[in-house]
PDB file of C-alpha atoms in Angstrom:
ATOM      1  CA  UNK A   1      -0.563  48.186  -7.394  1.00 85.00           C
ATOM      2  CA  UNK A   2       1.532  46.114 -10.075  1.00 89.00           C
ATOM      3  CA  UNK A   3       2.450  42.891  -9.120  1.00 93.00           C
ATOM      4  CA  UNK A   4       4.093  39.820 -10.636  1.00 95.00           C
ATOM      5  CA  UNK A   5       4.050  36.507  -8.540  1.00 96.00           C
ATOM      6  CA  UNK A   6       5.792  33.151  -9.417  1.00 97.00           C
ATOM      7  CA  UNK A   7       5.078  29.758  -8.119  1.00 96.00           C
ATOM      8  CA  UNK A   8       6.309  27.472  -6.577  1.00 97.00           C
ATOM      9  CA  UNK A   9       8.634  29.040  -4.524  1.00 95.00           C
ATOM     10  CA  UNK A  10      10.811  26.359  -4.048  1.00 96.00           C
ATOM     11  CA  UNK A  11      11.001  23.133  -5.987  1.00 96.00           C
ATOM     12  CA  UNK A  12      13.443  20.170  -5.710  1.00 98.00           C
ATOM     13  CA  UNK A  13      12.842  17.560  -8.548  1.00 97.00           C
ATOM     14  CA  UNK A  14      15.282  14.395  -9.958  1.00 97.00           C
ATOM     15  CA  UNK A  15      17.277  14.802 -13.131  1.00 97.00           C
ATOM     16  CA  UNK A  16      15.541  13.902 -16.080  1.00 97.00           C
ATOM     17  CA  UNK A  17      12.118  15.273 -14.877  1.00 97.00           C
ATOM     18  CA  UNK A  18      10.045  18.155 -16.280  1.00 98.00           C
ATOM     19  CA  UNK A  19       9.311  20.952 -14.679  1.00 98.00           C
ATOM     20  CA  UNK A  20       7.002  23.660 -15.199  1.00 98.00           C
ATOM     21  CA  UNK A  21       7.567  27.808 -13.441  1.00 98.00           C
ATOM     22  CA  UNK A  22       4.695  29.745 -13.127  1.00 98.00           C
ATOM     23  CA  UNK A  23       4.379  33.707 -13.083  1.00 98.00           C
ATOM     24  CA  UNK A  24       1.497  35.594 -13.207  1.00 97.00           C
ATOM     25  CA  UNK A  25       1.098  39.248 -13.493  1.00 97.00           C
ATOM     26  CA  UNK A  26      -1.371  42.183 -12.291  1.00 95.00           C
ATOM     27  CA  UNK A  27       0.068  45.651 -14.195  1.00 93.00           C
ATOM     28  CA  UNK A  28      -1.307  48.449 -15.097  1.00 89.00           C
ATOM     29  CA  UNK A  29       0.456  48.638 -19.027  1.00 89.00           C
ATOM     30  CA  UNK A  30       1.394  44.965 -20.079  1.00 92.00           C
ATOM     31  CA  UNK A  31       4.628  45.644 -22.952  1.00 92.00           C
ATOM     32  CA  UNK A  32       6.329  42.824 -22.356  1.00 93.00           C
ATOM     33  CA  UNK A  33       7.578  39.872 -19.731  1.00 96.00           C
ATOM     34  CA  UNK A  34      10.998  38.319 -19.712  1.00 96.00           C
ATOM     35  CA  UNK A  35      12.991  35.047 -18.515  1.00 98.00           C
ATOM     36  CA  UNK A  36      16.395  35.015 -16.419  1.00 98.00           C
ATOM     37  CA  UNK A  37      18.008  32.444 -14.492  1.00 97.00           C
ATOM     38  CA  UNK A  38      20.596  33.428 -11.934  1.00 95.00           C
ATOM     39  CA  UNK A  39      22.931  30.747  -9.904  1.00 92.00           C
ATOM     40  CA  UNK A  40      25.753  32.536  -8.544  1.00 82.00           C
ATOM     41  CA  UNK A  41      25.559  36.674  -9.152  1.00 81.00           C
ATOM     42  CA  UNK A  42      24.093  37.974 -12.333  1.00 90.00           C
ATOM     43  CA  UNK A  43      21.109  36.949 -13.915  1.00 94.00           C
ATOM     44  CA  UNK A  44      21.193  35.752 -17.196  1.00 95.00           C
ATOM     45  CA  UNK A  45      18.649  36.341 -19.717  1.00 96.00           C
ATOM     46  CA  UNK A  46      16.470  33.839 -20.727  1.00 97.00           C
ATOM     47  CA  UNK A  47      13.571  34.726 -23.041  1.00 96.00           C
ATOM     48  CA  UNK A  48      11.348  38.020 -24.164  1.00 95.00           C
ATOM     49  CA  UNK A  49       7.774  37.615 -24.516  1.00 96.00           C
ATOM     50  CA  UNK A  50       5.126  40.164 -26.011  1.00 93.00           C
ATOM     51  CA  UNK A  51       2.612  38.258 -27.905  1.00 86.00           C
ATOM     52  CA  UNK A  52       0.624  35.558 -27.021  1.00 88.00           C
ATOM     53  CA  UNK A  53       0.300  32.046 -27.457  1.00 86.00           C
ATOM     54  CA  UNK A  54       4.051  32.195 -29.220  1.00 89.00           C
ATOM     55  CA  UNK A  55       6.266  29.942 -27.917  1.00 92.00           C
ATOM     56  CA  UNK A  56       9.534  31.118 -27.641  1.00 95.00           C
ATOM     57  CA  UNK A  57      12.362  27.875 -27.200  1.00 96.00           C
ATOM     58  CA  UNK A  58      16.036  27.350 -26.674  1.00 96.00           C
ATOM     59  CA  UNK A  59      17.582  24.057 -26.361  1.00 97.00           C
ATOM     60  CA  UNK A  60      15.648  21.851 -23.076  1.00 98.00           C
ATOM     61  CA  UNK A  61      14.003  25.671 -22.256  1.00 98.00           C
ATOM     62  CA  UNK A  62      10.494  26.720 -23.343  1.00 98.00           C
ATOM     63  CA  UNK A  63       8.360  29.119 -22.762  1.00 98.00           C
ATOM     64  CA  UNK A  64       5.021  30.892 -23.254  1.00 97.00           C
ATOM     65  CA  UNK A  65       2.264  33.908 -22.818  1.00 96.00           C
ATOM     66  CA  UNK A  66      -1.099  33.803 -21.967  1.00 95.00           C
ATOM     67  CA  UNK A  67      -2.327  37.806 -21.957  1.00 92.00           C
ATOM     68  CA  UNK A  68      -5.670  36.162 -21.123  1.00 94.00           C
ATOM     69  CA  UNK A  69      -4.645  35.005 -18.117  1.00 94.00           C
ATOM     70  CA  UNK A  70      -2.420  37.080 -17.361  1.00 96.00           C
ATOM     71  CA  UNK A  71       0.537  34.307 -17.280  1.00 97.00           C
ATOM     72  CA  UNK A  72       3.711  32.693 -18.366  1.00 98.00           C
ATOM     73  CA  UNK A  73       5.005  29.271 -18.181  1.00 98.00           C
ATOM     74  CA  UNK A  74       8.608  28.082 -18.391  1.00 98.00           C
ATOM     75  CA  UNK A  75       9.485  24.819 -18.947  1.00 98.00           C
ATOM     76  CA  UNK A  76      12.446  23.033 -18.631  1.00 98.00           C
ATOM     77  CA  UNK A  77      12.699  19.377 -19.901  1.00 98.00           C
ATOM     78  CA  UNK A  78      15.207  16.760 -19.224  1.00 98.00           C
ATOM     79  CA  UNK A  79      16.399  18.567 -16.479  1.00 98.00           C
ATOM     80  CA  UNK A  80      20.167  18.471 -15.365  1.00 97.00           C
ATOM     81  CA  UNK A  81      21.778  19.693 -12.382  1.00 96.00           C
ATOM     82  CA  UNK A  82      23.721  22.647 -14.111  1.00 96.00           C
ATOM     83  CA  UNK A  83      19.282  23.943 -14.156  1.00 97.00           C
ATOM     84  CA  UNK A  84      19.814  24.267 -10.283  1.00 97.00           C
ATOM     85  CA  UNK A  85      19.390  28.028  -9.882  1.00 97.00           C
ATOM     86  CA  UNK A  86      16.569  31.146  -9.123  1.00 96.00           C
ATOM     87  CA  UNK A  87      14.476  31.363 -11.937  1.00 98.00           C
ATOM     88  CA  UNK A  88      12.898  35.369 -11.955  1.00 97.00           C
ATOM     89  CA  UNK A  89      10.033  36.701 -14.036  1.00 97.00           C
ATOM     90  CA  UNK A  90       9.940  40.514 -14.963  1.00 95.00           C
ATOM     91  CA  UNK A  91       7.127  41.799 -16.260  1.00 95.00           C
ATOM     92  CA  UNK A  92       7.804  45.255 -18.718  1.00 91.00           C
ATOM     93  CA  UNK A  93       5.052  48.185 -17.691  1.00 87.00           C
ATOM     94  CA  UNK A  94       4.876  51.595 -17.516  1.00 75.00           C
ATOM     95  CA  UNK A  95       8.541  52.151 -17.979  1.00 74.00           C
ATOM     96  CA  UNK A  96       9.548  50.025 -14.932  1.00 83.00           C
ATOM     97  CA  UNK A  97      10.408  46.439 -14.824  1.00 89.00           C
ATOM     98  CA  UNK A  98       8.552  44.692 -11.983  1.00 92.00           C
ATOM     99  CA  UNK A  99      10.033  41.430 -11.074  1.00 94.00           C
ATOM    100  CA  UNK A 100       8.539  38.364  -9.107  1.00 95.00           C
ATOM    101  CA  UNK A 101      10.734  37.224  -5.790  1.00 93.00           C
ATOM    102  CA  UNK A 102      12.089  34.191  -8.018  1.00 95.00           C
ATOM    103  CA  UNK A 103      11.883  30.351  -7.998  1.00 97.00           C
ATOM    104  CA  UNK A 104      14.746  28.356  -6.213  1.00 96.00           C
ATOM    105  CA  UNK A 105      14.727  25.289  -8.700  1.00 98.00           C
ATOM    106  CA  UNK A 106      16.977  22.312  -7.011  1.00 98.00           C
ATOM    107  CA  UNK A 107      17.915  19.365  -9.171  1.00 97.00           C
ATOM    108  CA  UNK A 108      19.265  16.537  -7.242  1.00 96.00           C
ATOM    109  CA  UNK A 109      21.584  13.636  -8.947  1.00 93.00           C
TER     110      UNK A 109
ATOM    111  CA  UNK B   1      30.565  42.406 -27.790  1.00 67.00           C
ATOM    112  CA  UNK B   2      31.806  43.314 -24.005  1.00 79.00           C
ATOM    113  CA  UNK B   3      28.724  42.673 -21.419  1.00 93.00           C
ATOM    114  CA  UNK B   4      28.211  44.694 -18.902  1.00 97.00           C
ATOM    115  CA  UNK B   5      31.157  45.749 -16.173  1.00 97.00           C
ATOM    116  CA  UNK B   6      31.145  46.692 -12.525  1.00 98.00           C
ATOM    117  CA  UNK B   7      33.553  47.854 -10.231  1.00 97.00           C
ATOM    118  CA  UNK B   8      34.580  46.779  -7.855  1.00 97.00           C
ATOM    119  CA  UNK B   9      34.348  43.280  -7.135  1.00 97.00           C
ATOM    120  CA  UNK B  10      33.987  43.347  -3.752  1.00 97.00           C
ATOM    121  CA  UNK B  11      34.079  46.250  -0.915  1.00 98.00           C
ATOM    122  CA  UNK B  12      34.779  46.835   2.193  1.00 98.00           C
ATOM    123  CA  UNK B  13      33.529  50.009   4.049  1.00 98.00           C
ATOM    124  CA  UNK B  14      32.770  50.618   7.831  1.00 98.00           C
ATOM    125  CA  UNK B  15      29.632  52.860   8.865  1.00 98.00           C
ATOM    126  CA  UNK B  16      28.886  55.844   8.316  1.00 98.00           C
ATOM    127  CA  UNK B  17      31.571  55.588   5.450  1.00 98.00           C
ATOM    128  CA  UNK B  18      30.668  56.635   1.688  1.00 98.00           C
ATOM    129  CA  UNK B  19      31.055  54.138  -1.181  1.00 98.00           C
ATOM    130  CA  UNK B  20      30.777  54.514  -5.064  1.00 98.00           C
ATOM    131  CA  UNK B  21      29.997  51.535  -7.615  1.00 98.00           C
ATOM    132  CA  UNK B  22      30.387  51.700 -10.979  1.00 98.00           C
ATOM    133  CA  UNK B  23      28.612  50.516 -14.306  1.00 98.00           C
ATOM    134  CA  UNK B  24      29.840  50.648 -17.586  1.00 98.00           C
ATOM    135  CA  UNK B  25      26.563  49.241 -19.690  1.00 97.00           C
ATOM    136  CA  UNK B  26      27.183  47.033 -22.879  1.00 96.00           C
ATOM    137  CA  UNK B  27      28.140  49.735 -26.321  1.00 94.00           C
ATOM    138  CA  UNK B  28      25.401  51.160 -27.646  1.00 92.00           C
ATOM    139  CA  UNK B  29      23.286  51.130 -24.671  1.00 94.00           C
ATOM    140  CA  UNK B  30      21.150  54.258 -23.148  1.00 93.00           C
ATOM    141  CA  UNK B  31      19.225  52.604 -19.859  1.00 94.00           C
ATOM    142  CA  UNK B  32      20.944  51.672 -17.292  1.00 96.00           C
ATOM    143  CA  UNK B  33      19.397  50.173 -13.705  1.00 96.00           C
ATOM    144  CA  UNK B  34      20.880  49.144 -10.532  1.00 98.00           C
ATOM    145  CA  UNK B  35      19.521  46.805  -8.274  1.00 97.00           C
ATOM    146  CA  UNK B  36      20.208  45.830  -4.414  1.00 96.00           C
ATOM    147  CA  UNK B  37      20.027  41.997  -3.494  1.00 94.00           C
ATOM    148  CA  UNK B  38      20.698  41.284   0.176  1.00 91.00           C
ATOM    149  CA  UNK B  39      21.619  37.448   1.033  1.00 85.00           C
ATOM    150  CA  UNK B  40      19.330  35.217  -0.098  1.00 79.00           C
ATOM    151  CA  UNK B  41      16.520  37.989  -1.037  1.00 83.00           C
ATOM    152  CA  UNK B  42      15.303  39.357  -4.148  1.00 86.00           C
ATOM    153  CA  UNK B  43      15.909  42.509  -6.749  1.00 91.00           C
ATOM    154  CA  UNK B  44      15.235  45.271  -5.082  1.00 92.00           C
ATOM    155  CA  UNK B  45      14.890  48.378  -8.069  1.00 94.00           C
ATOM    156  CA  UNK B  46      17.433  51.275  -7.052  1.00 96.00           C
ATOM    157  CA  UNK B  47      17.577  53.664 -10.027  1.00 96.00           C
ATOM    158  CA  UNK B  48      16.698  54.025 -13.384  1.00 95.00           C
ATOM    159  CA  UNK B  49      19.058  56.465 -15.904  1.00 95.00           C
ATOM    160  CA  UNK B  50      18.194  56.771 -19.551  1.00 92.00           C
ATOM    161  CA  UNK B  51      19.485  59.016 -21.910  1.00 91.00           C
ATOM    162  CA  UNK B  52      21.613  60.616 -18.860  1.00 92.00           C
ATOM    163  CA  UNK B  53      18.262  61.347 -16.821  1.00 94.00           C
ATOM    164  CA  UNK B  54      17.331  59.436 -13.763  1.00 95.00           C
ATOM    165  CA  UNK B  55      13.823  58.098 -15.116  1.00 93.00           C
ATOM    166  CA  UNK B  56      12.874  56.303 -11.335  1.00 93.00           C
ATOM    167  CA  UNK B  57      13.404  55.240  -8.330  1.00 94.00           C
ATOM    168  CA  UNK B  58      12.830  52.037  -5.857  1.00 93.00           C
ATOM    169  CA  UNK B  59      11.793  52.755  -2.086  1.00 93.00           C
ATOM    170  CA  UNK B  60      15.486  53.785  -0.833  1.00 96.00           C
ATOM    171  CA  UNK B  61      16.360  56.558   0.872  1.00 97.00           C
ATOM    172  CA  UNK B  62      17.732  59.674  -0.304  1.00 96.00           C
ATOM    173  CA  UNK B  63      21.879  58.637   0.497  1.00 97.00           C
ATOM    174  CA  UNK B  64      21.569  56.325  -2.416  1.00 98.00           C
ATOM    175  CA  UNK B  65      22.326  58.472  -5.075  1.00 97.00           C
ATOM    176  CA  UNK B  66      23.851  58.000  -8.663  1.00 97.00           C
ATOM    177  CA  UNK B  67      24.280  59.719 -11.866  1.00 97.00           C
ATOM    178  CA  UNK B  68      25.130  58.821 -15.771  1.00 97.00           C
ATOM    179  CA  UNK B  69      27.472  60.551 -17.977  1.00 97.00           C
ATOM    180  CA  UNK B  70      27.392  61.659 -21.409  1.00 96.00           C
ATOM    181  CA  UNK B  71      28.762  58.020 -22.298  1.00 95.00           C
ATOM    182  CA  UNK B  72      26.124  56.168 -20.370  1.00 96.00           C
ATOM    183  CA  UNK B  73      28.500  55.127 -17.853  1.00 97.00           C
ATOM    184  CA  UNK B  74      26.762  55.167 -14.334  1.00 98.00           C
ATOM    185  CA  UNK B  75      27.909  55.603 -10.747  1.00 98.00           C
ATOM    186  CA  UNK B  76      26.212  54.698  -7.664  1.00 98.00           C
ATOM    187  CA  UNK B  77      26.948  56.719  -4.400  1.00 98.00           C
ATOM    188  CA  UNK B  78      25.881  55.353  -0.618  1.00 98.00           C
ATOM    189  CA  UNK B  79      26.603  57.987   1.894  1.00 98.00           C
ATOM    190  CA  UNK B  80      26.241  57.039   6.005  1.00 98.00           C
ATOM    191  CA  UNK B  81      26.392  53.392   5.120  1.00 98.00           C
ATOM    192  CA  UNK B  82      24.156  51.036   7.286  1.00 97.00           C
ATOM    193  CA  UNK B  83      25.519  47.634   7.942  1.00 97.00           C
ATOM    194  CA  UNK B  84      22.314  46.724   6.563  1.00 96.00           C
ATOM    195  CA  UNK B  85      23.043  48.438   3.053  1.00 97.00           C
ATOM    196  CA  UNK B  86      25.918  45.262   2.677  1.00 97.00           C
ATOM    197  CA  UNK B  87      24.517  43.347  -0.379  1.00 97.00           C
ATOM    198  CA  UNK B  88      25.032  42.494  -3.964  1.00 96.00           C
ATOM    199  CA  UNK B  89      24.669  45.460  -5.936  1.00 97.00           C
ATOM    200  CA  UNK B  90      23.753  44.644  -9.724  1.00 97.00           C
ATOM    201  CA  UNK B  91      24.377  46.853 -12.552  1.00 98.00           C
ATOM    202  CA  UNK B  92      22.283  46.239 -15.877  1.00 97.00           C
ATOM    203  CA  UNK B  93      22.006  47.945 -18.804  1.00 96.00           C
ATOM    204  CA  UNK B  94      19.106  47.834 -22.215  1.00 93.00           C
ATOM    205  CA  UNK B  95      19.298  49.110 -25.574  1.00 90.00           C
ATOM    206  CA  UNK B  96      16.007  51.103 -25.069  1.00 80.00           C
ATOM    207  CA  UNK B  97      13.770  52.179 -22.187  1.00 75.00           C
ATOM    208  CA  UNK B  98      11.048  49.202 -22.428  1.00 78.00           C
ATOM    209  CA  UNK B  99      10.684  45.980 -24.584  1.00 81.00           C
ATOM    210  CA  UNK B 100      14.479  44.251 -24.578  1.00 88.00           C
ATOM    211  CA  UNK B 101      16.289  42.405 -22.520  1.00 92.00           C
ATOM    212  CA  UNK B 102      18.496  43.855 -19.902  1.00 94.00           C
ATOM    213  CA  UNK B 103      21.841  42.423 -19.305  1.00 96.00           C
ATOM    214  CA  UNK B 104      23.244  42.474 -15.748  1.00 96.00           C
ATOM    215  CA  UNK B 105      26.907  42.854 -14.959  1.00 96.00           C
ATOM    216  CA  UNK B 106      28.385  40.535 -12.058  1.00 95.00           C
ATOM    217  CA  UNK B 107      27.752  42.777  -9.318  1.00 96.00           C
ATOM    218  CA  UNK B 108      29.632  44.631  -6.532  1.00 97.00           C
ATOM    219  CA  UNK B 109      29.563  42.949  -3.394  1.00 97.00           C
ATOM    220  CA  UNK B 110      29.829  45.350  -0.741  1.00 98.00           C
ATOM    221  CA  UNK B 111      30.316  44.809   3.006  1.00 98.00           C
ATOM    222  CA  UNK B 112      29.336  47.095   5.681  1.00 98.00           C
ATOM    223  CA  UNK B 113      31.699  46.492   9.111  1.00 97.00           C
TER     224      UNK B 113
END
């Protein structure tokens, strides 16, 4: 059965620390695996990742795709309270997006 | 470029009552998904339309419906509502069927009395 699951769960850091979101994947027909962050209602969209080793950045956010491990990593540097949110990982296969159950990232002042 | 609209904003229904959502995906647009999210839980898959045909669908039973017209505009139906059908319902559309981004709308929170 495909699966995608992200770690930690839960995470409360400081502002100004680094933090690294895990998500790891078991599908059957690997296209693609993509970034949101969503605070109050809608997820926003974060990053799209296909090939490996690439890292895809935008501003504090990074991250990256290891097909050999079947993994992505997003980091988040400098962090600020406005990061405090549910970071999901989707994973593109087979026509359906499969998503992980999310990271609850807390940033405290 | 308008995102991705939903309506209503919030609902009110008692059981066994029959709501419809709405979806208007971003121009240009083909796939369209909607999602449930109960409080404090994650996306649970509903549907999938593309190209006017529903492509998939989550583990729901068979009073969720939906449907998407000829201008990719989609509707979700929930006949016999359950109090525990109250939730977030997303909305999100893509430009293709795998390999972008989708785009969420803001959701229709609906409440089951």
């Amino acid at each position: 059965e495909d699966k995608v699951v992200q770690s930690p769960l839960s995470l409360v850091v400081h502002e100004g620390d680094t933090v690294t979101l895990n998500c790891s994947y078991e599908v059957t027909n690997f296209r693609s695996l993509l970034w949101y962050k969503q605070e109050k209602k809608a997820p926003t969209f974060l990053f799209m990742l296909t090939s490996s080793g690439i890292e895809k950045k935008s501003g504090r956010l990074s991250s990256i795709l290891d097909k050999k491990e079947l993994s992505s990593i997003l980091n988040i540097t400098a962090t600020q309270t406005g990061d405090s949110a549910i970071y999901l990982c989707a994973v593109d296969s087979n026509y359906q997006l499969i998503w992980g159950a999310g990271t609850k990232l807390i940033i405290k002042p | 470029e308008a995102g991705v609209t939903q309506s209503p904003t919030h609902l009110i229904k008692t059981r066994g009552q029959q709501a419809t959502l709405r979806c208007s995906p971003i121009s240009g647009h083909t796939s369209v998904y909607w999602y449930q999210q109960a409080l404090g839980l994650g996306l649970q898959f509903l549907l999938w339309y593309d190209e006017g045909e529903e492509r998939n669908r989550g583990n729901f039973p068979p009073r969720f419906s939906g449907r998407q017209f000829p201008n990719y505009s989609s509707e979700l139906n929930v006949n016999a509502l359950e109090l525990e059908d109250s939730a977030l319902y997303l909305c999100a559309s893509r430009i293709r069927a795998y390999n972008s981004p989708l785009h969420f709308g803001n959701g229709t929170r609906l409440t089951v009395t």
